[in-house]
């Protein structure tokens, strides 16, 4: 029995060493792939596809397919596992805001691999980054500028059946702490009169968190569960004539905070 226990310990140690190596390799592949796509493929699209809307769709499709391949590679190498629930809801959506909690660095990758359109709001400073500028412009992402510029751009995306992905926490969740959403997503939904699709992301072990380094991997392979939940209509809050925009945004944010509820899924039904 003692020799079996030692063999199990050695096996676990070897598995963890492998996952550290595989995680680093996946990051290298991700970085090289992103650089090549940004330098060559997205540049070709900007030069050859003159129609802006068509170029945005092609760019976002390229990002979605590359993320799908990357996630399959992380699963194949044993870095992590993942399960999607209710993805048919996202695939039928259009002209809405997708709101999710943010436990991991991979959250954007998971959701962008699913969404038929993914119009992200990005930091204005990224436009000065020579590696990111081309991607942002080709994909039609929205710089986080002043509200008098941001809101019309969001409204224009939504009117064109776009889907704006927002992580209202503003940064990745600290493991063990409660989710605290900011009001930005609620304000955009109310001002643009857009529906909100809720997404809950749960990971059974902390990985790629705000505080953790890429090599701080959990003892066993983590499982991510991405649950596409119900849709909330902002019009239900706009219709309340007694509520000011600030009060309506606070109420809506409280509802979002309650309903996201990223708990582990116990059922075996998944997509």
mmCIF file of C-alpha atoms in Angstrom:
data_model
loop_
_atom_site.group_PDB
_atom_site.id
_atom_site.type_symbol
_atom_site.label_atom_id
_atom_site.label_comp_id
_atom_site.label_asym_id
_atom_site.label_seq_id
_atom_site.Cartn_x
_atom_site.Cartn_y
_atom_site.Cartn_z
ATOM 1 C CA UNK A 1 0.000 0.000 0.000
ATOM 2 C CA UNK A 2 2.872 2.340 0.816
ATOM 3 C CA UNK A 3 4.481 1.810 -2.601
ATOM 4 C CA UNK A 4 1.120 2.546 -4.275
ATOM 5 C CA UNK A 5 0.829 5.803 -2.315
ATOM 6 C CA UNK A 6 4.371 6.811 -3.342
ATOM 7 C CA UNK A 7 3.609 5.983 -6.971
ATOM 8 C CA UNK A 8 0.463 8.147 -6.800
ATOM 9 C CA UNK A 9 2.485 11.036 -5.333
ATOM 10 C CA UNK A 10 5.074 10.722 -8.098
ATOM 11 C CA UNK A 11 2.314 10.574 -10.695
ATOM 12 C CA UNK A 12 0.659 13.703 -9.255
ATOM 13 C CA UNK A 13 3.981 15.543 -9.154
ATOM 14 C CA UNK A 14 4.790 14.595 -12.743
ATOM 15 C CA UNK A 15 1.297 15.640 -13.826
ATOM 16 C CA UNK A 16 1.711 19.052 -12.191
ATOM 17 C CA UNK A 17 5.139 19.563 -13.736
ATOM 18 C CA UNK A 18 3.658 18.664 -17.110
ATOM 19 C CA UNK A 19 0.782 21.115 -16.667
ATOM 20 C CA UNK A 20 3.206 23.925 -15.749
ATOM 21 C CA UNK A 21 5.186 23.201 -18.908
ATOM 22 C CA UNK A 22 2.036 22.863 -21.025
ATOM 23 C CA UNK A 23 0.575 26.108 -19.632
ATOM 24 C CA UNK A 24 3.719 28.021 -20.538
ATOM 25 C CA UNK A 25 3.746 26.442 -23.993
ATOM 26 C CA UNK A 26 0.081 27.398 -24.525
ATOM 27 C CA UNK A 27 0.874 31.012 -23.616
ATOM 28 C CA UNK A 28 3.745 31.031 -26.104
ATOM 29 C CA UNK A 29 1.478 29.625 -28.837
ATOM 30 C CA UNK A 30 -1.201 32.184 -27.959
ATOM 31 C CA UNK A 31 1.282 35.065 -28.120
ATOM 32 C CA UNK A 32 2.926 33.963 -31.368
ATOM 33 C CA UNK A 33 -0.455 33.277 -32.987
ATOM 34 C CA UNK A 34 -1.788 36.666 -31.935
ATOM 35 C CA UNK A 35 1.301 38.427 -33.243
ATOM 36 C CA UNK A 36 1.158 36.640 -36.607
ATOM 37 C CA UNK A 37 -2.560 37.311 -37.034
ATOM 38 C CA UNK A 38 -2.148 40.952 -36.083
ATOM 39 C CA UNK A 39 0.885 41.498 -38.302
ATOM 40 C CA UNK A 40 -0.237 39.627 -41.402
ATOM 41 C CA UNK A 41 -3.849 38.452 -41.516
ATOM 42 C CA UNK A 42 -5.537 41.511 -40.020
ATOM 43 C CA UNK A 43 -3.289 43.780 -42.102
ATOM 44 C CA UNK A 44 -4.360 41.931 -45.243
ATOM 45 C CA UNK A 45 -8.010 42.369 -44.267
ATOM 46 C CA UNK A 46 -7.561 46.115 -43.721
ATOM 47 C CA UNK A 47 -5.918 46.492 -47.122
ATOM 48 C CA UNK A 48 -8.233 44.266 -49.166
ATOM 49 C CA UNK A 49 -11.678 44.549 -47.559
ATOM 50 C CA UNK A 50 -12.928 48.104 -48.005
ATOM 51 C CA UNK A 51 -16.372 47.593 -46.511
ATOM 52 C CA UNK A 52 -15.932 48.281 -42.803
ATOM 53 C CA UNK A 53 -18.801 46.105 -41.605
ATOM 54 C CA UNK A 54 -17.650 43.144 -43.684
ATOM 55 C CA UNK A 55 -14.077 43.613 -42.407
ATOM 56 C CA UNK A 56 -15.289 43.649 -38.795
ATOM 57 C CA UNK A 57 -17.254 40.427 -39.297
ATOM 58 C CA UNK A 58 -14.294 38.668 -40.947
ATOM 59 C CA UNK A 59 -11.935 39.810 -38.192
ATOM 60 C CA UNK A 60 -14.235 38.718 -35.390
ATOM 61 C CA UNK A 61 -14.844 35.373 -37.100
ATOM 62 C CA UNK A 62 -11.067 34.879 -37.304
ATOM 63 C CA UNK A 63 -10.682 35.679 -33.601
ATOM 64 C CA UNK A 64 -13.527 33.323 -32.663
ATOM 65 C CA UNK A 65 -12.096 30.404 -34.672
ATOM 66 C CA UNK A 66 -8.570 30.955 -33.358
ATOM 67 C CA UNK A 67 -9.875 31.020 -29.766
ATOM 68 C CA UNK A 68 -11.798 27.786 -30.366
ATOM 69 C CA UNK A 69 -8.597 26.134 -31.579
ATOM 70 C CA UNK A 70 -6.641 27.496 -28.621
ATOM 71 C CA UNK A 71 -9.171 26.207 -26.086
ATOM 72 C CA UNK A 72 -9.211 22.772 -27.701
ATOM 73 C CA UNK A 73 -5.422 22.750 -27.479
ATOM 74 C CA UNK A 74 -5.485 23.587 -23.748
ATOM 75 C CA UNK A 75 -7.916 20.716 -23.222
ATOM 76 C CA UNK A 76 -5.826 18.324 -25.356
ATOM 77 C CA UNK A 77 -2.640 19.118 -23.426
ATOM 78 C CA UNK A 78 -4.397 18.709 -20.068
ATOM 79 C CA UNK A 79 -3.952 22.321 -18.952
ATOM 80 C CA UNK A 80 -7.651 22.721 -18.142
ATOM 81 C CA UNK A 81 -11.124 21.483 -18.983
ATOM 82 C CA UNK A 82 -14.295 23.460 -19.688
ATOM 83 C CA UNK A 83 -18.036 22.974 -20.099
ATOM 84 C CA UNK A 84 -20.533 25.283 -21.822
ATOM 85 C CA UNK A 85 -24.197 25.385 -20.822
ATOM 86 C CA UNK A 86 -26.949 27.064 -22.854
ATOM 87 C CA UNK A 87 -24.738 28.237 -25.709
ATOM 88 C CA UNK A 88 -27.700 28.180 -28.108
ATOM 89 C CA UNK A 89 -28.982 31.289 -26.286
ATOM 90 C CA UNK A 90 -25.874 33.280 -27.218
ATOM 91 C CA UNK A 91 -25.918 32.064 -30.796
ATOM 92 C CA UNK A 92 -29.451 33.388 -31.250
ATOM 93 C CA UNK A 93 -28.763 36.739 -29.596
ATOM 94 C CA UNK A 94 -28.139 40.010 -31.356
ATOM 95 C CA UNK A 95 -28.290 43.656 -30.393
ATOM 96 C CA UNK A 96 -27.728 42.972 -26.707
ATOM 97 C CA UNK A 97 -25.123 43.418 -23.990
ATOM 98 C CA UNK A 98 -23.416 40.324 -22.584
ATOM 99 C CA UNK A 99 -22.524 40.738 -18.907
ATOM 100 C CA UNK A 100 -20.301 38.222 -17.111
ATOM 101 C CA UNK A 101 -18.300 37.849 -13.934
ATOM 102 C CA UNK A 102 -14.527 37.813 -14.320
ATOM 103 C CA UNK A 103 -12.625 35.153 -12.320
ATOM 104 C CA UNK A 104 -9.857 34.400 -14.822
ATOM 105 C CA UNK A 105 -7.657 35.791 -17.575
ATOM 106 C CA UNK A 106 -9.345 33.361 -19.983
ATOM 107 C CA UNK A 107 -12.907 34.687 -19.580
ATOM 108 C CA UNK A 108 -12.759 36.836 -22.707
ATOM 109 C CA UNK A 109 -11.339 33.888 -24.661
ATOM 110 C CA UNK A 110 -14.158 31.575 -23.551
ATOM 111 C CA UNK A 111 -16.917 34.036 -24.457
ATOM 112 C CA UNK A 112 -15.401 35.354 -27.684
ATOM 113 C CA UNK A 113 -15.080 31.746 -28.864
ATOM 114 C CA UNK A 114 -18.878 31.377 -28.506
ATOM 115 C CA UNK A 115 -20.383 34.702 -29.512
ATOM 116 C CA UNK A 116 -21.365 35.231 -33.165
ATOM 117 C CA UNK A 117 -20.419 38.881 -32.614
ATOM 118 C CA UNK A 118 -18.164 40.164 -29.852
ATOM 119 C CA UNK A 119 -17.878 43.950 -29.751
ATOM 120 C CA UNK A 120 -15.633 44.629 -26.768
ATOM 121 C CA UNK A 121 -15.030 47.875 -24.936
ATOM 122 C CA UNK A 122 -11.259 48.317 -24.614
ATOM 123 C CA UNK A 123 -8.979 50.817 -22.927
ATOM 124 C CA UNK A 124 -8.336 53.965 -24.966
ATOM 125 C CA UNK A 125 -4.603 53.625 -24.265
ATOM 126 C CA UNK A 126 -4.459 50.352 -26.247
ATOM 127 C CA UNK A 127 -4.877 52.354 -29.467
ATOM 128 C CA UNK A 128 -1.329 53.600 -28.905
ATOM 129 C CA UNK A 129 -0.037 50.022 -28.728
ATOM 130 C CA UNK A 130 1.352 49.119 -32.188
ATOM 131 C CA UNK A 131 0.476 45.430 -31.694
ATOM 132 C CA UNK A 132 -3.083 46.038 -30.479
ATOM 133 C CA UNK A 133 -4.116 49.025 -32.580
ATOM 134 C CA UNK A 134 -4.583 47.023 -35.782
ATOM 135 C CA UNK A 135 -6.643 44.339 -34.032
ATOM 136 C CA UNK A 136 -8.891 46.918 -32.333
ATOM 137 C CA UNK A 137 -9.534 48.818 -35.545
ATOM 138 C CA UNK A 138 -10.091 45.695 -37.651
ATOM 139 C CA UNK A 139 -12.421 44.089 -35.114
ATOM 140 C CA UNK A 140 -14.374 47.297 -34.555
ATOM 141 C CA UNK A 141 -13.800 47.273 -30.798
ATOM 142 C CA UNK A 142 -15.005 50.327 -28.880
ATOM 143 C CA UNK A 143 -12.410 52.501 -27.079
ATOM 144 C CA UNK A 144 -13.444 53.411 -23.540
ATOM 145 C CA UNK A 145 -13.644 57.163 -24.092
ATOM 146 C CA UNK A 146 -15.921 59.885 -22.732
ATOM 147 C CA UNK A 147 -19.578 58.903 -22.316
ATOM 148 C CA UNK A 148 -20.739 61.358 -25.009
ATOM 149 C CA UNK A 149 -18.592 59.367 -27.489
ATOM 150 C CA UNK A 150 -18.877 55.887 -25.962
ATOM 151 C CA UNK A 151 -22.673 55.725 -25.734
ATOM 152 C CA UNK A 152 -23.387 56.624 -29.398
ATOM 153 C CA UNK A 153 -20.794 54.048 -30.534
ATOM 154 C CA UNK A 154 -22.405 51.388 -28.329
ATOM 155 C CA UNK A 155 -25.853 52.316 -29.646
ATOM 156 C CA UNK A 156 -24.595 52.062 -33.227
ATOM 157 C CA UNK A 157 -23.139 48.567 -32.574
ATOM 158 C CA UNK A 158 -26.343 47.370 -30.940
ATOM 159 C CA UNK A 159 -28.493 48.757 -33.760
ATOM 160 C CA UNK A 160 -26.385 46.671 -36.169
ATOM 161 C CA UNK A 161 -27.135 43.481 -34.177
ATOM 162 C CA UNK A 162 -23.783 43.655 -32.419
ATOM 163 C CA UNK A 163 -23.150 42.090 -29.020
ATOM 164 C CA UNK A 164 -21.156 44.131 -26.531
ATOM 165 C CA UNK A 165 -19.208 42.077 -23.993
ATOM 166 C CA UNK A 166 -18.720 43.761 -20.605
ATOM 167 C CA UNK A 167 -17.123 42.547 -17.372
ATOM 168 C CA UNK A 168 -18.721 44.999 -14.903
ATOM 169 C CA UNK A 169 -16.321 44.150 -12.080
ATOM 170 C CA UNK A 170 -13.732 46.146 -14.010
ATOM 171 C CA UNK A 171 -10.982 43.684 -13.114
ATOM 172 C CA UNK A 172 -10.615 40.012 -12.279
ATOM 173 C CA UNK A 173 -12.329 38.779 -9.111
ATOM 174 C CA UNK A 174 -10.161 38.097 -6.083
ATOM 175 C CA UNK A 175 -10.723 34.416 -5.128
ATOM 176 C CA UNK A 176 -12.912 34.079 -2.055
ATOM 177 C CA UNK A 177 -14.337 37.588 -2.265
ATOM 178 C CA UNK A 178 -17.890 38.494 -3.243
ATOM 179 C CA UNK A 179 -18.623 39.864 -6.703
ATOM 180 C CA UNK A 180 -19.050 43.620 -6.792
ATOM 181 C CA UNK A 181 -20.314 45.025 -10.090
ATOM 182 C CA UNK A 182 -19.851 48.603 -11.188
ATOM 183 C CA UNK A 183 -22.701 50.501 -12.879
ATOM 184 C CA UNK A 184 -21.138 50.929 -16.331
ATOM 185 C CA UNK A 185 -22.968 48.026 -17.972
ATOM 186 C CA UNK A 186 -26.318 49.058 -16.459
ATOM 187 C CA UNK A 187 -25.835 52.655 -17.593
ATOM 188 C CA UNK A 188 -25.060 51.591 -21.161
ATOM 189 C CA UNK A 189 -28.044 49.205 -21.239
ATOM 190 C CA UNK A 190 -30.412 51.885 -19.935
ATOM 191 C CA UNK A 191 -29.157 54.668 -22.196
ATOM 192 C CA UNK A 192 -29.172 52.386 -25.260
ATOM 193 C CA UNK A 193 -32.394 50.610 -24.226
ATOM 194 C CA UNK A 194 -30.708 47.253 -24.752
ATOM 195 C CA UNK A 195 -31.331 43.811 -23.287
ATOM 196 C CA UNK A 196 -28.680 42.177 -21.093
ATOM 197 C CA UNK A 197 -27.669 38.528 -21.438
ATOM 198 C CA UNK A 198 -26.204 37.203 -18.190
ATOM 199 C CA UNK A 199 -23.261 34.777 -18.112
ATOM 200 C CA UNK A 200 -21.873 33.059 -15.025
ATOM 201 C CA UNK A 201 -18.299 31.721 -15.125
ATOM 202 C CA UNK A 202 -17.213 29.292 -12.421
ATOM 203 C CA UNK A 203 -13.848 27.613 -11.960
ATOM 204 C CA UNK A 204 -13.485 24.897 -9.325
ATOM 205 C CA UNK A 205 -9.916 26.048 -8.574
ATOM 206 C CA UNK A 206 -8.331 29.507 -8.938
ATOM 207 C CA UNK A 207 -6.274 29.778 -12.136
ATOM 208 C CA UNK A 208 -4.883 32.835 -13.940
ATOM 209 C CA UNK A 209 -6.415 35.146 -11.348
ATOM 210 C CA UNK A 210 -5.465 38.769 -10.806
ATOM 211 C CA UNK A 211 -2.921 37.934 -8.108
ATOM 212 C CA UNK A 212 -1.683 34.615 -9.494
ATOM 213 C CA UNK A 213 1.158 34.140 -11.970
ATOM 214 C CA UNK A 214 0.749 31.884 -14.991
ATOM 215 C CA UNK A 215 2.878 29.188 -13.353
ATOM 216 C CA UNK A 216 0.774 29.179 -10.136
ATOM 217 C CA UNK A 217 -1.356 26.313 -11.349
ATOM 218 C CA UNK A 218 -3.754 24.374 -9.083
ATOM 219 C CA UNK A 219 -2.893 20.891 -7.735
ATOM 220 C CA UNK A 220 -5.301 19.217 -10.167
ATOM 221 C CA UNK A 221 -6.619 20.160 -13.575
ATOM 222 C CA UNK A 222 -9.193 22.996 -13.195
ATOM 223 C CA UNK A 223 -12.675 22.845 -14.657
ATOM 224 C CA UNK A 224 -14.304 26.002 -16.039
ATOM 225 C CA UNK A 225 -18.096 26.067 -16.329
ATOM 226 C CA UNK A 226 -19.583 28.809 -18.512
ATOM 227 C CA UNK A 227 -23.346 29.100 -18.020
ATOM 228 C CA UNK A 228 -25.427 31.265 -20.369
ATOM 229 C CA UNK A 229 -28.301 32.496 -18.230
ATOM 230 C CA UNK A 230 -31.467 34.521 -18.741
ATOM 231 C CA UNK A 231 -31.897 37.812 -20.535
ATOM 232 C CA UNK A 232 -32.930 40.983 -18.689
ATOM 233 C CA UNK A 233 -34.744 43.842 -20.401
ATOM 234 C CA UNK A 234 -33.509 47.334 -19.550
ATOM 235 C CA UNK A 235 -36.923 48.649 -20.638
ATOM 236 C CA UNK A 236 -38.396 47.222 -17.424
ATOM 237 C CA UNK A 237 -36.325 49.772 -15.507
ATOM 238 C CA UNK A 238 -36.747 52.639 -17.960
ATOM 239 C CA UNK A 239 -40.521 52.225 -17.677
ATOM 240 C CA UNK A 240 -40.394 53.192 -14.009
ATOM 241 C CA UNK A 241 -41.098 56.908 -14.381
ATOM 242 C CA UNK A 242 -40.371 57.621 -10.713
ATOM 243 C CA UNK A 243 -36.770 56.465 -10.997
ATOM 244 C CA UNK A 244 -33.950 58.772 -12.052
ATOM 245 C CA UNK A 245 -31.302 57.335 -14.399
ATOM 246 C CA UNK A 246 -28.891 56.992 -11.464
ATOM 247 C CA UNK A 247 -31.441 55.122 -9.332
ATOM 248 C CA UNK A 248 -32.460 52.903 -12.257
ATOM 249 C CA UNK A 249 -28.786 52.027 -12.913
ATOM 250 C CA UNK A 250 -28.254 51.183 -9.245
ATOM 251 C CA UNK A 251 -31.332 48.938 -9.152
ATOM 252 C CA UNK A 252 -30.348 47.179 -12.365
ATOM 253 C CA UNK A 253 -26.788 46.645 -11.115
ATOM 254 C CA UNK A 254 -28.138 45.074 -7.918
ATOM 255 C CA UNK A 255 -30.278 42.691 -9.981
ATOM 256 C CA UNK A 256 -27.291 41.754 -12.165
ATOM 257 C CA UNK A 257 -25.182 41.141 -9.074
ATOM 258 C CA UNK A 258 -27.814 38.792 -7.623
ATOM 259 C CA UNK A 259 -28.571 36.888 -10.812
ATOM 260 C CA UNK A 260 -25.043 36.187 -12.103
ATOM 261 C CA UNK A 261 -24.369 33.925 -9.084
ATOM 262 C CA UNK A 262 -21.439 31.828 -10.428
ATOM 263 C CA UNK A 263 -22.067 28.555 -8.615
ATOM 264 C CA UNK A 264 -20.839 25.163 -9.851
ATOM 265 C CA UNK A 265 -23.231 23.254 -12.110
ATOM 266 C CA UNK A 266 -24.141 19.812 -10.799
ATOM 267 C CA UNK A 267 -26.014 18.508 -13.839
ATOM 268 C CA UNK A 268 -24.360 16.426 -16.561
ATOM 269 C CA UNK A 269 -26.211 18.283 -19.288
ATOM 270 C CA UNK A 270 -23.862 20.505 -21.223
ATOM 271 C CA UNK A 271 -23.179 21.791 -24.716
#
